[in-house]
PDB file of C-alpha atoms in Angstrom:
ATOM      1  CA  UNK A 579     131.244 -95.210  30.228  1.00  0.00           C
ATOM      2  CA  UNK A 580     131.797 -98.988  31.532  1.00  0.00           C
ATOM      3  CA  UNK A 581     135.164 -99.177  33.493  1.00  0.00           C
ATOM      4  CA  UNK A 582     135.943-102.949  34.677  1.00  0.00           C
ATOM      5  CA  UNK A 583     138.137-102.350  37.775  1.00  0.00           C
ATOM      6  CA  UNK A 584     140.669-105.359  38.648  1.00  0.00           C
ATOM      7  CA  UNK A 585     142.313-106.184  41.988  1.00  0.00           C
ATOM      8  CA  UNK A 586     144.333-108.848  43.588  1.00  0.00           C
ATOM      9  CA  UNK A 587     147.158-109.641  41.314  1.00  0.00           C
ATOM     10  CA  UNK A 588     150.591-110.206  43.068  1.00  0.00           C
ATOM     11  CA  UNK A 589     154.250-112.448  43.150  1.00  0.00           C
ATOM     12  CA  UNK A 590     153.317-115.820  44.818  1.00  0.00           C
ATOM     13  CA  UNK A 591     155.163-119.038  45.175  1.00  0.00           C
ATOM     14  CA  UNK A 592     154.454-122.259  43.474  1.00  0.00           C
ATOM     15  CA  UNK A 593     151.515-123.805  44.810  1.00  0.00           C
ATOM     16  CA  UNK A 594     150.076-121.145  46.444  1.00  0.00           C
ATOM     17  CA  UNK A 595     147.083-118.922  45.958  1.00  0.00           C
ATOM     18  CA  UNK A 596     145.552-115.846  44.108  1.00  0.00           C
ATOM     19  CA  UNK A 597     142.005-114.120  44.294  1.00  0.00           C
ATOM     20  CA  UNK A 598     141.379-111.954  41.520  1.00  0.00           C
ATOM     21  CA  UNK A 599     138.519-109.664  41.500  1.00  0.00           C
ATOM     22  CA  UNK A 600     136.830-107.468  38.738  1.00  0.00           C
ATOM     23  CA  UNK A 601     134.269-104.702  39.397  1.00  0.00           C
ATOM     24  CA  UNK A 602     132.296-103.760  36.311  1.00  0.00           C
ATOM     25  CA  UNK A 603     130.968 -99.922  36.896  1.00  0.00           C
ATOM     26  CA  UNK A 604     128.942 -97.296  34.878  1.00  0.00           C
ATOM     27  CA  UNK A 605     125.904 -97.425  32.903  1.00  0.00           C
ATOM     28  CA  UNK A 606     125.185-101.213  32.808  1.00  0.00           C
ATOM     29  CA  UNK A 607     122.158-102.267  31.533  1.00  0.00           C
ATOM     30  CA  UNK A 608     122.977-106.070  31.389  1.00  0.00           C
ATOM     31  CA  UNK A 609     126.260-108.087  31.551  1.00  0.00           C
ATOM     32  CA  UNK A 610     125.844-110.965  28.981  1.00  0.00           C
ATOM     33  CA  UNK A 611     129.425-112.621  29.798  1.00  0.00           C
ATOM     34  CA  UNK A 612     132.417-111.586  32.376  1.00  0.00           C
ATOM     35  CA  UNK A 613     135.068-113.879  32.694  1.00  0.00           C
ATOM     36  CA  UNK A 614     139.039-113.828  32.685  1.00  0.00           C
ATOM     37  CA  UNK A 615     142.137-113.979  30.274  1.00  0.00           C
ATOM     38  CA  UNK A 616     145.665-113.846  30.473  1.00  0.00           C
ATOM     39  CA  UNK A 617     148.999-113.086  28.284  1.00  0.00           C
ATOM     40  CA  UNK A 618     152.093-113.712  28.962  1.00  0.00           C
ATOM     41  CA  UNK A 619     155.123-112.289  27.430  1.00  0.00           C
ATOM     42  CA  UNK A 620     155.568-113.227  23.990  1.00  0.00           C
ATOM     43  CA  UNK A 621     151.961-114.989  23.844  1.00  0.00           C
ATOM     44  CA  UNK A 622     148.281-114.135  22.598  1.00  0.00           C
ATOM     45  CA  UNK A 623     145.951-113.303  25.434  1.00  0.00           C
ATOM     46  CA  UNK A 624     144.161-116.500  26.007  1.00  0.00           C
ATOM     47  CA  UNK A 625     140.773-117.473  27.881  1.00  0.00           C
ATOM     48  CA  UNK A 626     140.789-118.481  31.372  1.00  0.00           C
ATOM     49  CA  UNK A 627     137.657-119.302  32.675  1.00  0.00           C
ATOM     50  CA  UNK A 628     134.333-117.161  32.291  1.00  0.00           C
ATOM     51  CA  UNK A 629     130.737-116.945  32.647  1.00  0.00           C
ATOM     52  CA  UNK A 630     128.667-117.280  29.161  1.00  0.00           C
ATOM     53  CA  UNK A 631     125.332-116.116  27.876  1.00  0.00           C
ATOM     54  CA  UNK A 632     123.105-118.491  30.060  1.00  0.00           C
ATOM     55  CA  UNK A 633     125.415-118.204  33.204  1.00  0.00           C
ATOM     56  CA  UNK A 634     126.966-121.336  32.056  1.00  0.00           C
ATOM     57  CA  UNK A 635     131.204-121.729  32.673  1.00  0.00           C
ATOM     58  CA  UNK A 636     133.986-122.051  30.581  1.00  0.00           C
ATOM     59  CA  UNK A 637     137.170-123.139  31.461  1.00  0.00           C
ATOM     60  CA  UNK A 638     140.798-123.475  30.044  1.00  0.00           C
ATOM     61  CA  UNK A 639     141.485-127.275  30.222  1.00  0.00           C
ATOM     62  CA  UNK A 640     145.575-125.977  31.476  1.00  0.00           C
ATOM     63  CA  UNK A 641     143.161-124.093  34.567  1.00  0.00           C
ATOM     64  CA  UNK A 642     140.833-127.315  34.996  1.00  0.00           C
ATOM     65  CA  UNK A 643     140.701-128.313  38.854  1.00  0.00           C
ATOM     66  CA  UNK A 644     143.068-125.165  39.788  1.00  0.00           C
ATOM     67  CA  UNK A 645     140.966-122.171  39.280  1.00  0.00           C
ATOM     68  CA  UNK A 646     137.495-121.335  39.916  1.00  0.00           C
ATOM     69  CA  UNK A 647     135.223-118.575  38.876  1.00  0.00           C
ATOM     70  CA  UNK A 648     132.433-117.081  40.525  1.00  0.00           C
ATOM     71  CA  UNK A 649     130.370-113.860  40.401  1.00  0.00           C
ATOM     72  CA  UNK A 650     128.439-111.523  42.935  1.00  0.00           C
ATOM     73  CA  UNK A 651     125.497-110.514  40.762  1.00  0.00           C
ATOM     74  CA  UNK A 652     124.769-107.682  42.365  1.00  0.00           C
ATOM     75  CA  UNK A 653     127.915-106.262  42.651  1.00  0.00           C
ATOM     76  CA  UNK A 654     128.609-106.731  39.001  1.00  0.00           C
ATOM     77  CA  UNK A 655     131.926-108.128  40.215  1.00  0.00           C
ATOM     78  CA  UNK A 656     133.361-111.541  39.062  1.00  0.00           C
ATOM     79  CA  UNK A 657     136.337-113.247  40.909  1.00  0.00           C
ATOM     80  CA  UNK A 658     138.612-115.860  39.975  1.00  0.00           C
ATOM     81  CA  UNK A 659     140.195-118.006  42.815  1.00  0.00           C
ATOM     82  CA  UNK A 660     143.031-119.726  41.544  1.00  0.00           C
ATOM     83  CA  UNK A 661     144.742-122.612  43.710  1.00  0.00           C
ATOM     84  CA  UNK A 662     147.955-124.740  43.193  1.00  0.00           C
ATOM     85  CA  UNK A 663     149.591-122.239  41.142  1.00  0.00           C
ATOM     86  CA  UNK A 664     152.265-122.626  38.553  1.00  0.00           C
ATOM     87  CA  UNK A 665     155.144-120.368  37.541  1.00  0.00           C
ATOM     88  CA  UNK A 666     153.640-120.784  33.459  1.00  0.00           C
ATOM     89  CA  UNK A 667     150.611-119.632  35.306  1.00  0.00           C
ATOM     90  CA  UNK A 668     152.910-115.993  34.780  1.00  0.00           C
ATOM     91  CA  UNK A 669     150.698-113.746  33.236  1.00  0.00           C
ATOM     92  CA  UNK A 670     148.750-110.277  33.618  1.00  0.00           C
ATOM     93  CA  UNK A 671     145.086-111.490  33.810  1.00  0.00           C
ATOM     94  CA  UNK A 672     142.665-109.469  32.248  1.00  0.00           C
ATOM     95  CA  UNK A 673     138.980-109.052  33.165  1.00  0.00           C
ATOM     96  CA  UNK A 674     136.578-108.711  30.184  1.00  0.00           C
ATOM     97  CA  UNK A 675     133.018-108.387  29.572  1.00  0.00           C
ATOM     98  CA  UNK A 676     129.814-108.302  26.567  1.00  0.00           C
ATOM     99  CA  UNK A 677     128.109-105.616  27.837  1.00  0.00           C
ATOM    100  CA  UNK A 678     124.801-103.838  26.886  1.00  0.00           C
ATOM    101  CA  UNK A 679     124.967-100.170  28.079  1.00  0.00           C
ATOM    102  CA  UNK A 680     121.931 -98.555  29.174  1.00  0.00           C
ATOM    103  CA  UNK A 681     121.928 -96.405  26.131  1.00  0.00           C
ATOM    104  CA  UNK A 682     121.020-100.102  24.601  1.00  0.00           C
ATOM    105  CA  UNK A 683     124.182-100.726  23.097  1.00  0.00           C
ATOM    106  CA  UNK A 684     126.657-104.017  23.158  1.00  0.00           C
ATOM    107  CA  UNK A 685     130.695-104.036  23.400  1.00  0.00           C
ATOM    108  CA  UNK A 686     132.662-105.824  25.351  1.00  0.00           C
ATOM    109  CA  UNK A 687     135.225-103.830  27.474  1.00  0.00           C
ATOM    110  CA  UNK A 688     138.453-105.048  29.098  1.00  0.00           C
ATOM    111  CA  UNK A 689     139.901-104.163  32.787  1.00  0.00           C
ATOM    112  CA  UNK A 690     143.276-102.626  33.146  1.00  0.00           C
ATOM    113  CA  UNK A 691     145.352-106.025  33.728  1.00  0.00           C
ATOM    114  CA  UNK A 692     146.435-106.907  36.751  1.00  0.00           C
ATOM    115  CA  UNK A 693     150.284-108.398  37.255  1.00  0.00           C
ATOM    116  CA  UNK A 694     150.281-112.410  38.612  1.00  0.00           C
ATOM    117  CA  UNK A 695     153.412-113.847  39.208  1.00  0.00           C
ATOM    118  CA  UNK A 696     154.427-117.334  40.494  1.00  0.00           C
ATOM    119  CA  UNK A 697     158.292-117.768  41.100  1.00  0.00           C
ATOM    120  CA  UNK A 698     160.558-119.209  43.936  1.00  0.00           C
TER     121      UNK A 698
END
């Protein structure tokens, strides 16, 4: 089975920084999209920024000029660097992917969550 494995979540001031990363594992046969989400207490889980069908990016406008994504191909890993963070920037992030399996079939799977908290 796919497992998406997320790291780097953690309680960090205002303004400061974050690296999230996501390793997608198991019996890949292509990843059509990877990106990130969040959901904070109380809200839907919303899109953060992510890689498309085509390798194109999406981002969140609220994440515009803040957070970046990038991907290691072959590592099946994407990572999220996220600058001048803000404490409604509280969420657990979530790493999700469109998968086809190498028994040829599609779903998209979702990481664990990882905790990101920005507080004084």
């Amino acid at each position: 089975q796919v497992q998406l494995v997320e790291s780097g979540g953690d309680l960090v001031q205002p303004g400061g920084s974050l690296r999230l990363s996501c390793a997608a594992s198991g019996s890949i046969f292509k990843i059509n999209a990877m990106g990130w989400y969040r959901q904070a207490p109380g809200k839907q889980r919303e899109l953060v920024a992510a890689f498309t069908s085509g390798s194109s990016t999406n981002y969140a406008d609220f994440v515009k000029g803040r957070f970046t994504i990038s991907r290691d191909n072959a590592r099946n890993t994407v990572y999220l660097q996220m600058n001048s963070l803000k404490p409604e920037d509280t969420a657990v992030y979530y790493c999700n992917a469109d998968i086809w399996t190498a028994w040829h079939t599609r779903s998209a799977y979702w990481g664990q969550g990882t905790q990101v908290t920005v507080s004084s």
